[in-house]
Short mmCIF file of C-alpha atoms and ligand atoms in Angstrom, two decimals:
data_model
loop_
_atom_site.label_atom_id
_atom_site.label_comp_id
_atom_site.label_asym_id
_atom_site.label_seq_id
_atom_site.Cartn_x
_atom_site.Cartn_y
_atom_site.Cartn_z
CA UNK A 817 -21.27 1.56 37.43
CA UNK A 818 -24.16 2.46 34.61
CA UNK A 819 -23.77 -0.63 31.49
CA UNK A 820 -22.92 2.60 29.24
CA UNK A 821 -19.82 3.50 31.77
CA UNK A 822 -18.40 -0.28 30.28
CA UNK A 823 -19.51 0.04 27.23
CA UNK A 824 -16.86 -1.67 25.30
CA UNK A 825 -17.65 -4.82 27.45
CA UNK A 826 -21.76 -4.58 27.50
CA UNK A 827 -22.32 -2.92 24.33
CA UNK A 828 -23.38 -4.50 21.19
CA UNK A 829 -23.11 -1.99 18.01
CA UNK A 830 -20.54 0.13 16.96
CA UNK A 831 -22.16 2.36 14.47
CA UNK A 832 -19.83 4.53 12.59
CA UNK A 833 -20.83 7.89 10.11
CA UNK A 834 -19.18 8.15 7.05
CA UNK A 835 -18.07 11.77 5.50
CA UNK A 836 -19.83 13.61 8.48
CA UNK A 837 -16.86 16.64 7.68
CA UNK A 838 -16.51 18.39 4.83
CA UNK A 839 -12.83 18.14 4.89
CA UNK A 840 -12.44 14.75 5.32
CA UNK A 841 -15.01 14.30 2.44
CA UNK A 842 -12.36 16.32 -0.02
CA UNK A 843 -9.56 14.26 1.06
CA UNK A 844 -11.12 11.29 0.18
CA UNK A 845 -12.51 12.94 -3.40
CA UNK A 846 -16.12 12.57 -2.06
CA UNK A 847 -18.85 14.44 -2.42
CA UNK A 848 -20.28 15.59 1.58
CA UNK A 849 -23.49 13.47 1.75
CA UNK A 850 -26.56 15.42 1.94
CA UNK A 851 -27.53 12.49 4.66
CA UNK A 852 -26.03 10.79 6.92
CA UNK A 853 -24.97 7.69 6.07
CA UNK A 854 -22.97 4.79 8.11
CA UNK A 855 -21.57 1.11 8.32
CA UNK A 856 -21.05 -1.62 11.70
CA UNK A 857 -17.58 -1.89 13.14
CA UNK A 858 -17.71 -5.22 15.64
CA UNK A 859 -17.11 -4.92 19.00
CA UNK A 860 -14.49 -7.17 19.32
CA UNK A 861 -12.59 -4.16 17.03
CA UNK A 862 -12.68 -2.49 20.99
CA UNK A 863 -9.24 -1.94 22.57
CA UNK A 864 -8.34 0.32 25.48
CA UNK A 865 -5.49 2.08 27.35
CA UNK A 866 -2.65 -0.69 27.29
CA UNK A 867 -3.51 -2.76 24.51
CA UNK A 868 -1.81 -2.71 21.26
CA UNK A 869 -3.13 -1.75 17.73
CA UNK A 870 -2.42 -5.00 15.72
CA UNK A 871 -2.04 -4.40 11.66
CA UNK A 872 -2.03 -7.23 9.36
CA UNK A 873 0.47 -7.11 6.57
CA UNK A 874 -1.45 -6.72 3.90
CA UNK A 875 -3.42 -3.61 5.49
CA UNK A 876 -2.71 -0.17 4.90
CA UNK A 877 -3.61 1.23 8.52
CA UNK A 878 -5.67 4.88 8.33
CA UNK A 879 -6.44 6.73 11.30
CA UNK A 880 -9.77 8.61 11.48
CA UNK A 881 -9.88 10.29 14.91
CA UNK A 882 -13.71 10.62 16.24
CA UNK A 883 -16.33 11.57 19.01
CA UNK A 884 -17.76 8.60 20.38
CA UNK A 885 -21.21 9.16 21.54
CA UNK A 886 -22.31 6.19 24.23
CA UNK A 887 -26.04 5.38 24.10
CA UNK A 888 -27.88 5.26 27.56
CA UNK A 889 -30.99 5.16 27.23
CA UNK A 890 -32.40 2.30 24.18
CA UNK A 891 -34.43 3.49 21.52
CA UNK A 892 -36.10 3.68 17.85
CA UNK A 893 -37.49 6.03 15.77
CA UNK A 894 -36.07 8.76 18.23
CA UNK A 895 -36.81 12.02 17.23
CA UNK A 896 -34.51 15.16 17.39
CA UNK A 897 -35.87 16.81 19.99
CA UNK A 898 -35.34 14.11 22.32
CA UNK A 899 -32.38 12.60 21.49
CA UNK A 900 -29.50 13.93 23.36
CA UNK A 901 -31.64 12.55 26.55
CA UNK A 902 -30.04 9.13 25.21
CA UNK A 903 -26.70 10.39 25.19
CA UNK A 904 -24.88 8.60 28.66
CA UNK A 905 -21.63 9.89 27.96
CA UNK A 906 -18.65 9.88 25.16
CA UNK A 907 -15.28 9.22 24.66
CA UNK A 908 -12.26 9.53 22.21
CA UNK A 909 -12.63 7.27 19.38
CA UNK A 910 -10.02 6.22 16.48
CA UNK A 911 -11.76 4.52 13.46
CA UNK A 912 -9.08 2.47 12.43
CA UNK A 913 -9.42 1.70 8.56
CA UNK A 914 -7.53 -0.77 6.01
CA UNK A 915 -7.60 2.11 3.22
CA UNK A 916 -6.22 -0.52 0.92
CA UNK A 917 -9.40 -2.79 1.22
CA UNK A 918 -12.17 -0.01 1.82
CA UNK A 919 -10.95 1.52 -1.59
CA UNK A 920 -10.97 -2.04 -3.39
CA UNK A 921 -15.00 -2.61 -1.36
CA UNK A 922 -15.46 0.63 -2.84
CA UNK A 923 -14.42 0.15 -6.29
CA UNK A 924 -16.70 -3.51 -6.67
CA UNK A 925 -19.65 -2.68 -4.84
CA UNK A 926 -18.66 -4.79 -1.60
CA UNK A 927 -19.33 -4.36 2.00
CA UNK A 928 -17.01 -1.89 3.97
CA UNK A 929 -16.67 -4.26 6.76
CA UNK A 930 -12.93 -6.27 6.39
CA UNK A 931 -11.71 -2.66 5.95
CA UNK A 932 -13.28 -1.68 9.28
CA UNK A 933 -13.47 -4.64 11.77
CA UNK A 934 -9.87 -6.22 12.21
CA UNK A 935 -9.44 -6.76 16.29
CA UNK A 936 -7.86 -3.81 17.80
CA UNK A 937 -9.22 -1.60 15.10
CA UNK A 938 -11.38 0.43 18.16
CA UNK A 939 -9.36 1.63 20.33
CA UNK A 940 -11.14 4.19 22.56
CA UNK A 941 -10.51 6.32 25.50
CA UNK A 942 -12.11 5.95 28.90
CA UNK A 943 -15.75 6.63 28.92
CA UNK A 944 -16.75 11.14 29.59
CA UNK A 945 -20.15 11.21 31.47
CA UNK A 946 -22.29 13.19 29.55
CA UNK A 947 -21.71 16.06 32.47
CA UNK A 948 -18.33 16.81 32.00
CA UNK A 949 -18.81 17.72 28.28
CA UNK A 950 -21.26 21.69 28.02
CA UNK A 951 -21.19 21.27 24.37
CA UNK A 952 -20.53 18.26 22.23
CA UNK A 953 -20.80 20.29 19.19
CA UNK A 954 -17.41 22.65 20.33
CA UNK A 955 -15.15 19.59 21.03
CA UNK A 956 -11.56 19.89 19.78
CA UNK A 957 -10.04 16.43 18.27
CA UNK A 958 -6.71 16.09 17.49
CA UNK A 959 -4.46 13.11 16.74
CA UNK A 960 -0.49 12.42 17.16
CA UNK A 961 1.59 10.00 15.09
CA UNK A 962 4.72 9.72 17.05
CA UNK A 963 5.85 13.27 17.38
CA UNK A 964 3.68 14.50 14.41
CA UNK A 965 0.62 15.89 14.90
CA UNK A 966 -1.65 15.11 11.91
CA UNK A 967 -5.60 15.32 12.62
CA UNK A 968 -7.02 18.78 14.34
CA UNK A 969 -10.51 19.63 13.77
CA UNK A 970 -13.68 20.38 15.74
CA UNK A 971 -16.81 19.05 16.33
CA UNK A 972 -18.24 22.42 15.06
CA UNK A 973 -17.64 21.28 11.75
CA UNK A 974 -19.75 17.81 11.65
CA UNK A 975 -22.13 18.09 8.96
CA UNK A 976 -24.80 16.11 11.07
CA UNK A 977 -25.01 16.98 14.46
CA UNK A 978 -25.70 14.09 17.11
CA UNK A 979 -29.80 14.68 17.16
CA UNK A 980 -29.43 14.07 13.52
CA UNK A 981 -27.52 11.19 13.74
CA UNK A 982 -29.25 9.44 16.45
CA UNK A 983 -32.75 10.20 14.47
CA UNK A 984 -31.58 8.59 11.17
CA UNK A 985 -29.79 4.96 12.66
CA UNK A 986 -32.43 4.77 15.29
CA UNK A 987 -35.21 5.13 12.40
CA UNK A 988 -33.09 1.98 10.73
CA UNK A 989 -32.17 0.20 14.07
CA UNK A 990 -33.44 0.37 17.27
CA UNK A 991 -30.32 2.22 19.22
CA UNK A 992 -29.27 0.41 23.06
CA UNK A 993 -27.55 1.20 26.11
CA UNK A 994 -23.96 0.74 25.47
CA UNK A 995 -24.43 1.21 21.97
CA UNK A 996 -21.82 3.85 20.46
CA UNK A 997 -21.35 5.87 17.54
CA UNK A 998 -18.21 7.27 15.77
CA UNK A 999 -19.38 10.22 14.92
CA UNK A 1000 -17.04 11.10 11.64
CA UNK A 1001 -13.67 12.26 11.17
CA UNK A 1002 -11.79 15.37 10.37
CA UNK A 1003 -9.61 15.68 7.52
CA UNK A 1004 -5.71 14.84 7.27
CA UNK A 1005 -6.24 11.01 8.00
CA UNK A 1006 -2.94 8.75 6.75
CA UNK A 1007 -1.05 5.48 7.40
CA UNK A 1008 0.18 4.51 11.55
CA UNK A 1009 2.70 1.38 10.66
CA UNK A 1010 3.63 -1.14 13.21
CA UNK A 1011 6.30 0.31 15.72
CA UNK A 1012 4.50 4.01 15.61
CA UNK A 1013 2.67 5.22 18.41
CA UNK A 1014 -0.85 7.44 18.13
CA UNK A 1015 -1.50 9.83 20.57
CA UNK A 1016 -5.15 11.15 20.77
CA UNK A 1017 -7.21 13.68 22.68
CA UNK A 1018 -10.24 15.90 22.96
CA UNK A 1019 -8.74 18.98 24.15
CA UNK A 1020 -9.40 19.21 27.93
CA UNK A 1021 -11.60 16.47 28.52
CA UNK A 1022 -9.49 13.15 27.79
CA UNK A 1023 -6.25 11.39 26.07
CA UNK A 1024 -4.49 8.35 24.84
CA UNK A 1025 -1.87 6.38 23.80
CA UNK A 1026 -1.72 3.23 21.71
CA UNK A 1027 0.97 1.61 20.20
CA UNK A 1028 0.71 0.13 17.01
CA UNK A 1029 2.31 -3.53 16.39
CA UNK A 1030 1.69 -6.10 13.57
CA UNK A 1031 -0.04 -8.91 13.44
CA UNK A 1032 1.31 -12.30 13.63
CA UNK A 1033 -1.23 -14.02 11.20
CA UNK A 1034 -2.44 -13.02 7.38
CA UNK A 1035 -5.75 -13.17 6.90
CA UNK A 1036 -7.13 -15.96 5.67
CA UNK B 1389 -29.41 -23.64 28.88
CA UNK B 1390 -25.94 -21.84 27.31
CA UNK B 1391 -25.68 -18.48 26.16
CA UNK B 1392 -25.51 -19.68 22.70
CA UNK B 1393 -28.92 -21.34 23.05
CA UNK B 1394 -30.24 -18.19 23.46
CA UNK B 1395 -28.09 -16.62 20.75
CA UNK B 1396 -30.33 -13.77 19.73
CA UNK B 1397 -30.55 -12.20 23.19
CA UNK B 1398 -26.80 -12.78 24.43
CA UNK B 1399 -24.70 -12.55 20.94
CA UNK B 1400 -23.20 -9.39 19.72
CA UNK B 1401 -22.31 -10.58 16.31
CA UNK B 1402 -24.45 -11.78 12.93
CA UNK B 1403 -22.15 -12.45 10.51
CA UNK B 1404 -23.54 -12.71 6.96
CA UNK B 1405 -21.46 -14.22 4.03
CA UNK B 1406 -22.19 -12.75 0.79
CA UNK B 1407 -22.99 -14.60 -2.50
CA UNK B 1408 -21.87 -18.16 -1.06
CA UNK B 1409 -23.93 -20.24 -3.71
CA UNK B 1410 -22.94 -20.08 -7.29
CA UNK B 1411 -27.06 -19.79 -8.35
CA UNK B 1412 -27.58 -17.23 -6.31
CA UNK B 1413 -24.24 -14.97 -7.84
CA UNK B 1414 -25.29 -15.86 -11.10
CA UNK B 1415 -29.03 -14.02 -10.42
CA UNK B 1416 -27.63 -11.08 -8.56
CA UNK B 1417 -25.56 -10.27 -12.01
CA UNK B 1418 -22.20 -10.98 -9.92
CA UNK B 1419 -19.39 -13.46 -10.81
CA UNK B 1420 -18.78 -16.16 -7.97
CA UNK B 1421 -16.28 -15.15 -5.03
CA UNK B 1422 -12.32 -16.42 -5.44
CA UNK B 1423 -12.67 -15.81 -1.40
CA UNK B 1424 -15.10 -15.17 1.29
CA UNK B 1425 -16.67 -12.15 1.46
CA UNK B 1426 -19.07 -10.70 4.74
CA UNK B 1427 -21.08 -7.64 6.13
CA UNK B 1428 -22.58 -7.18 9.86
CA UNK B 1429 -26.16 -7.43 10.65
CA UNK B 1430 -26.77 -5.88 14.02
CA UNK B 1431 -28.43 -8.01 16.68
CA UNK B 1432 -31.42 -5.96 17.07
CA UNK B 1433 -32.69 -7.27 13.31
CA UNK B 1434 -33.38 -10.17 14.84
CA UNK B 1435 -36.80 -11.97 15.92
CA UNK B 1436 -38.36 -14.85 16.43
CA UNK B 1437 -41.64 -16.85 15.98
CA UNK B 1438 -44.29 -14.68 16.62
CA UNK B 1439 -42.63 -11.31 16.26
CA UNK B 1440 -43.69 -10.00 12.60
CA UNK B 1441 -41.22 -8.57 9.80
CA UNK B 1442 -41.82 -4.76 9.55
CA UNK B 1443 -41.35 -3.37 6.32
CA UNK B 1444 -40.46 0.47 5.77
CA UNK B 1445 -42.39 2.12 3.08
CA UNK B 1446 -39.73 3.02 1.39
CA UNK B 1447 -38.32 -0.47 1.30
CA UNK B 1448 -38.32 -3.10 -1.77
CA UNK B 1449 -37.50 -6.09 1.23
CA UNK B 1450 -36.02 -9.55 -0.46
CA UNK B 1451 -35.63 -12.70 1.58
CA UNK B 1452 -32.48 -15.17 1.39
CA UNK B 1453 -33.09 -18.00 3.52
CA UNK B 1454 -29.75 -19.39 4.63
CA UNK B 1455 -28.30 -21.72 7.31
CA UNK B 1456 -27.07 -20.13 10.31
CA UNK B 1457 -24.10 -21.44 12.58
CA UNK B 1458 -24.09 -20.34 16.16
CA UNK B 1459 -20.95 -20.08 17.92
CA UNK B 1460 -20.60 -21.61 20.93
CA UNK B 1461 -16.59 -21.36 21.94
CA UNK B 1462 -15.03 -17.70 21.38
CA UNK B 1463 -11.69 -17.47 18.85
CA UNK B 1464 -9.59 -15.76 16.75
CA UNK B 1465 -7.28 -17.29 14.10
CA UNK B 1466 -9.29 -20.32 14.15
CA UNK B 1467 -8.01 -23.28 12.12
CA UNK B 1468 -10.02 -25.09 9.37
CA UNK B 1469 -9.45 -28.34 10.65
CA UNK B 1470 -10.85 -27.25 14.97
CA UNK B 1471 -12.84 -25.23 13.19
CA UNK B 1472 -16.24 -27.32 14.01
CA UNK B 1473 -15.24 -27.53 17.24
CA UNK B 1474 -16.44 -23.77 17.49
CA UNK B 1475 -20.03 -24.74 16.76
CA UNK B 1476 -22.94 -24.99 19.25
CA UNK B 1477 -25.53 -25.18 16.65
CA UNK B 1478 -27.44 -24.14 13.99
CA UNK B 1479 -30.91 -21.97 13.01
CA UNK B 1480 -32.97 -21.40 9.99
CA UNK B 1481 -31.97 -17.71 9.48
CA UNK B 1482 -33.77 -14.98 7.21
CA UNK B 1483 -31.15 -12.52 5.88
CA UNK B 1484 -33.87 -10.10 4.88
CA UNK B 1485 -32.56 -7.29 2.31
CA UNK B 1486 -33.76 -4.00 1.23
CA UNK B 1487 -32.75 -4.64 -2.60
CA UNK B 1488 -33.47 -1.12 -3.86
CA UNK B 1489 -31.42 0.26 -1.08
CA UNK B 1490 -28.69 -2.22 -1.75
CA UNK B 1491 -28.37 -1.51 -5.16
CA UNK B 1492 -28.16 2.03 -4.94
CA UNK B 1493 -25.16 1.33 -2.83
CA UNK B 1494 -23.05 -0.65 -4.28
CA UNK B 1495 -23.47 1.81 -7.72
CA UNK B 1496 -22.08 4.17 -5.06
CA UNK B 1497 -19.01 2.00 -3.60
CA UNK B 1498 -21.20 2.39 -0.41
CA UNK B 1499 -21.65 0.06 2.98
CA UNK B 1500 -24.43 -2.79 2.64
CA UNK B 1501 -25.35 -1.67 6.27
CA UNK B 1502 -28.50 -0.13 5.85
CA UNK B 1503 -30.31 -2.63 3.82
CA UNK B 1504 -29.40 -5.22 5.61
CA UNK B 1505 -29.80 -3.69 8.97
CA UNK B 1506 -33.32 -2.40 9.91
CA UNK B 1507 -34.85 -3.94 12.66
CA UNK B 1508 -36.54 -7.22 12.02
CA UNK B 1509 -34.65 -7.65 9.10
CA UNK B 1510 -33.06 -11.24 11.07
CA UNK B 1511 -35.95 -13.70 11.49
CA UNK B 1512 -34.36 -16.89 12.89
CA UNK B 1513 -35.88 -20.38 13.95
CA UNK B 1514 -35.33 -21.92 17.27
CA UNK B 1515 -31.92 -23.11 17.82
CA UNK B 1516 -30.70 -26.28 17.07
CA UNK B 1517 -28.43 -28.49 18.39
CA UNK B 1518 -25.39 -29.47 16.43
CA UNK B 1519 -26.07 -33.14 17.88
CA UNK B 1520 -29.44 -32.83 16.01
CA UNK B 1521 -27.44 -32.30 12.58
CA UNK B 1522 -25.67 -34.93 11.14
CA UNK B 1523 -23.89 -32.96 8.04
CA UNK B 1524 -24.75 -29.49 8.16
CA UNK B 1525 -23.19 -29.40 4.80
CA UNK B 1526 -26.16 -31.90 3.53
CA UNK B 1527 -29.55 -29.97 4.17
CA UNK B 1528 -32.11 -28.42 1.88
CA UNK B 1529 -33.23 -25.31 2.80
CA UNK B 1530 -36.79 -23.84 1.47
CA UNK B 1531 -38.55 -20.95 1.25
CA UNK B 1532 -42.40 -19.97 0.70
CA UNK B 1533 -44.25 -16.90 0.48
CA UNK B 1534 -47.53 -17.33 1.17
CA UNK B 1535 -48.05 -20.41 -0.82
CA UNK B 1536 -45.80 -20.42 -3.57
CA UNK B 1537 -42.36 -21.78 -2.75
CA UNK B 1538 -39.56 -19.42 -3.74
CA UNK B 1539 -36.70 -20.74 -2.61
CA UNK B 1540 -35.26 -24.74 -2.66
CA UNK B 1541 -31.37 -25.43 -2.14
CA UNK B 1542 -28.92 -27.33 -0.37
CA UNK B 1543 -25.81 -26.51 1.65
CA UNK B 1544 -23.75 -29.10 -0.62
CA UNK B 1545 -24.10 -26.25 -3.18
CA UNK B 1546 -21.81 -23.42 -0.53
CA UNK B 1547 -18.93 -22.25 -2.58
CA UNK B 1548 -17.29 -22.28 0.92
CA UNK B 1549 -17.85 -24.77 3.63
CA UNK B 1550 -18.19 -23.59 7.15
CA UNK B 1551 -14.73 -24.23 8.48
CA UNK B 1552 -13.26 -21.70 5.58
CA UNK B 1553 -16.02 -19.36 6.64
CA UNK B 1554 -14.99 -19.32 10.03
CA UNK B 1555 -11.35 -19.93 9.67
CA UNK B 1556 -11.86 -16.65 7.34
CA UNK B 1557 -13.76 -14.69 9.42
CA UNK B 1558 -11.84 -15.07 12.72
CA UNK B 1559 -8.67 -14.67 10.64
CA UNK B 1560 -10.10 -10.69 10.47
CA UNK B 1561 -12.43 -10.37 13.54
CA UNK B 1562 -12.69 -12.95 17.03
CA UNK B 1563 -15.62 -14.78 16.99
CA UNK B 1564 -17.86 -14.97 20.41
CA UNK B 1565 -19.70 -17.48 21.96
CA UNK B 1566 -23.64 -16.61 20.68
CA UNK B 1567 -22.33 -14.76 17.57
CA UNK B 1568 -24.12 -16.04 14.83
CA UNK B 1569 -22.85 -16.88 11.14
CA UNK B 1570 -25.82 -16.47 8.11
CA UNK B 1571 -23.92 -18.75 5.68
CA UNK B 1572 -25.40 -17.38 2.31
CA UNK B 1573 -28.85 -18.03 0.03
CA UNK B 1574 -28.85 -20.00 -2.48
CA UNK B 1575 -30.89 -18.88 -5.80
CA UNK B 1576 -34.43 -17.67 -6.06
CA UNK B 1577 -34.26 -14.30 -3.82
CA UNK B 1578 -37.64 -12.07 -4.52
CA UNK B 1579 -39.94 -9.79 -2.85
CA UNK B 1580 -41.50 -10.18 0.22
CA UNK B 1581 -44.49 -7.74 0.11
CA UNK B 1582 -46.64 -6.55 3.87
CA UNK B 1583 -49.42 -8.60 4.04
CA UNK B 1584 -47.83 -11.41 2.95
CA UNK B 1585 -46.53 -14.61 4.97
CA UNK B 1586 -43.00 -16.24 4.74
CA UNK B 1587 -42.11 -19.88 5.63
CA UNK B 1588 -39.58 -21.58 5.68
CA UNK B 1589 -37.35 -24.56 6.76
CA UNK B 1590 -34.52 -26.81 6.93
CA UNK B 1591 -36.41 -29.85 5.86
CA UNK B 1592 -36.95 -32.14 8.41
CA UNK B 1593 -35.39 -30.27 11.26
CA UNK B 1594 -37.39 -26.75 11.67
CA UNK B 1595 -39.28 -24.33 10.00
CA UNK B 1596 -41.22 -21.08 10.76
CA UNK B 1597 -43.45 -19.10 9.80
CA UNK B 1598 -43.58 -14.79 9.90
CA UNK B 1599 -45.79 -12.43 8.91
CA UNK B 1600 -44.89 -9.38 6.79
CA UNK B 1601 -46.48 -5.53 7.92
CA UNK B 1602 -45.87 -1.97 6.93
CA UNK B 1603 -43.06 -0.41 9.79
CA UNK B 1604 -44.87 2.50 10.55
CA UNK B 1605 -42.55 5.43 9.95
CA UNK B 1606 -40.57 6.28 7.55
CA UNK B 1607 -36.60 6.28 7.67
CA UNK B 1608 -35.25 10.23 8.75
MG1 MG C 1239 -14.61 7.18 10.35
MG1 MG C 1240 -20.97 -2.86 5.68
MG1 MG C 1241 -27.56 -13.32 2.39
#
């Protein structure tokens, strides 16, 4: 097994865009960038099939569901053209997000990264190889709270496609097997509360199931 | 030799408090911190003696030299008082900023990622032994570029002491054996220009010197 096939046990970075749908950019009263722009999520955020999403009580628990893209193939200052050649593989990812302290960050000026790196605010699917997926820009998302469904959208819609996206971090930091990126979300993101249970897909390709529990300490 | 000796290869974490000294608050404009705050430098900002600092164009780069505290037994929900138990060691760490780029995002309620994330942006010393430090909370810490020193202060000066910072930080994210904590600068940040050389120190336990160059292309 390839480093990138385990990439939530070799991998180092977590890079996540930020209003890469025009949707999700309304919901959230944004402007869509005209670049890309994006922030770190740890990867001790990772959790997978049969692990439990842990919210703290003071958090206000989003879901944002995304395309991971899984990095291969290391590199900086990768252009375009050549970029999807460092594309191993993908997977389902939820960019879990304490709305509550992203909007306070927001408001002073402060890093996004409390609101985006509790543990267990990764979870992810099992890892696509890049051969089972013709066309990462048609990819259907959708997300499930409980019965509900509230996110559908398609990867059609991102306002940077991957090229871009690998282009612009790799021009800021070098980009390295195992790496991945959350590649946006689309709109109708909201609260999962401890006891719910979030089921996600890409149509077709892959699914999963995470239940959502709280956790025992308050931050410190 | 452990993993953590050889932090900057094996660690997935940097960890870098913000605004940690009261002089160094007071210069940025900002009011001093009722609690911790953080942001994520990725691993590949890092280098070490010998490797230069690569400054984009586009780039107004600050240093902020700081103490760094290498973690040498993973945890999560780690107390204040076994908090020191978590320590391997320690490094002279540069938590190199791009100021313009920072300042444009905090107007915006942006992440810090960017300017604090392109490559090189992490020079670090040799690791140290925590053996080798006495009272990590009793060194100075200086800064020169070229010849003119810049930067003098000591870690009795932190607003918060390193078992709050990691008592805080694992109360939100686990901490991993070679993650690495930058513990904040104190007072006297400025511009660090290519051409020019930075040195710097924990006085009498290391220092080391970098030079600064243009990074060849611009960011995408
Ligand atoms: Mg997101
Ligand atoms: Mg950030
Ligand atoms: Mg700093």
């Amino acid at each position: 097994m390839s480093r990138a096939a385990v990439f939530w046990e070799t991998g180092k970075k977590i890079v996540a865009i930020g209003r890469n749908f025009v949707s999700h950019a309304k919901e959230m009263g944004a402007a869509p960038p005209t670049e890309p722009f994006f922030f770190l999520k740890p990867t001790t955020s990772y959790i997978i099939q049969g692990q439990n999403i842990e919210i703290p009580n003071e958090v206000e628990c989003h879901h944002e569901v995304e395309l991971g893209v899984v990095i291969g193939k290391s590199g900086r200052d990768i252009p375009e053209q050549s970029a999807m050649e460092h594309v191993s593989g993908y997977c389902l990812a939820l960019d879990l997000t304490a709305r509550n302290l992203q909007a306070q960050a927001k408001a002073k000026g402060l890093p996004w990264t409390t609101s985006k790196g509790f543990d267990t605010f990764c979870p992810i699917s099992d890892f696509v190889p890049r051969e089972k997926v013709s066309d990462p820009h048609n990819l259907e998302l959708w997300l499930k709270v409980d019965d509900v469904e509230r996110q559908r959208g398609t990867t059609k819609d991102m306002i940077f496609q991957i090229p871009r996206l690998i282009a612009h971090v790799s021009s800021i930091m070098r980009l390295e097997e195992g790496d991945m990126i959350c590649t946006g979300t689309p709109d109708g993101v909201g609260p999962v509360k401890p006891g719910q249970t979030v089921t996600a897909g890409i149509t077709g390709i892959v699914s999963v199931t995470f239940q959502a529990i709280a956790r025992a300490k308050p931050v410190q």
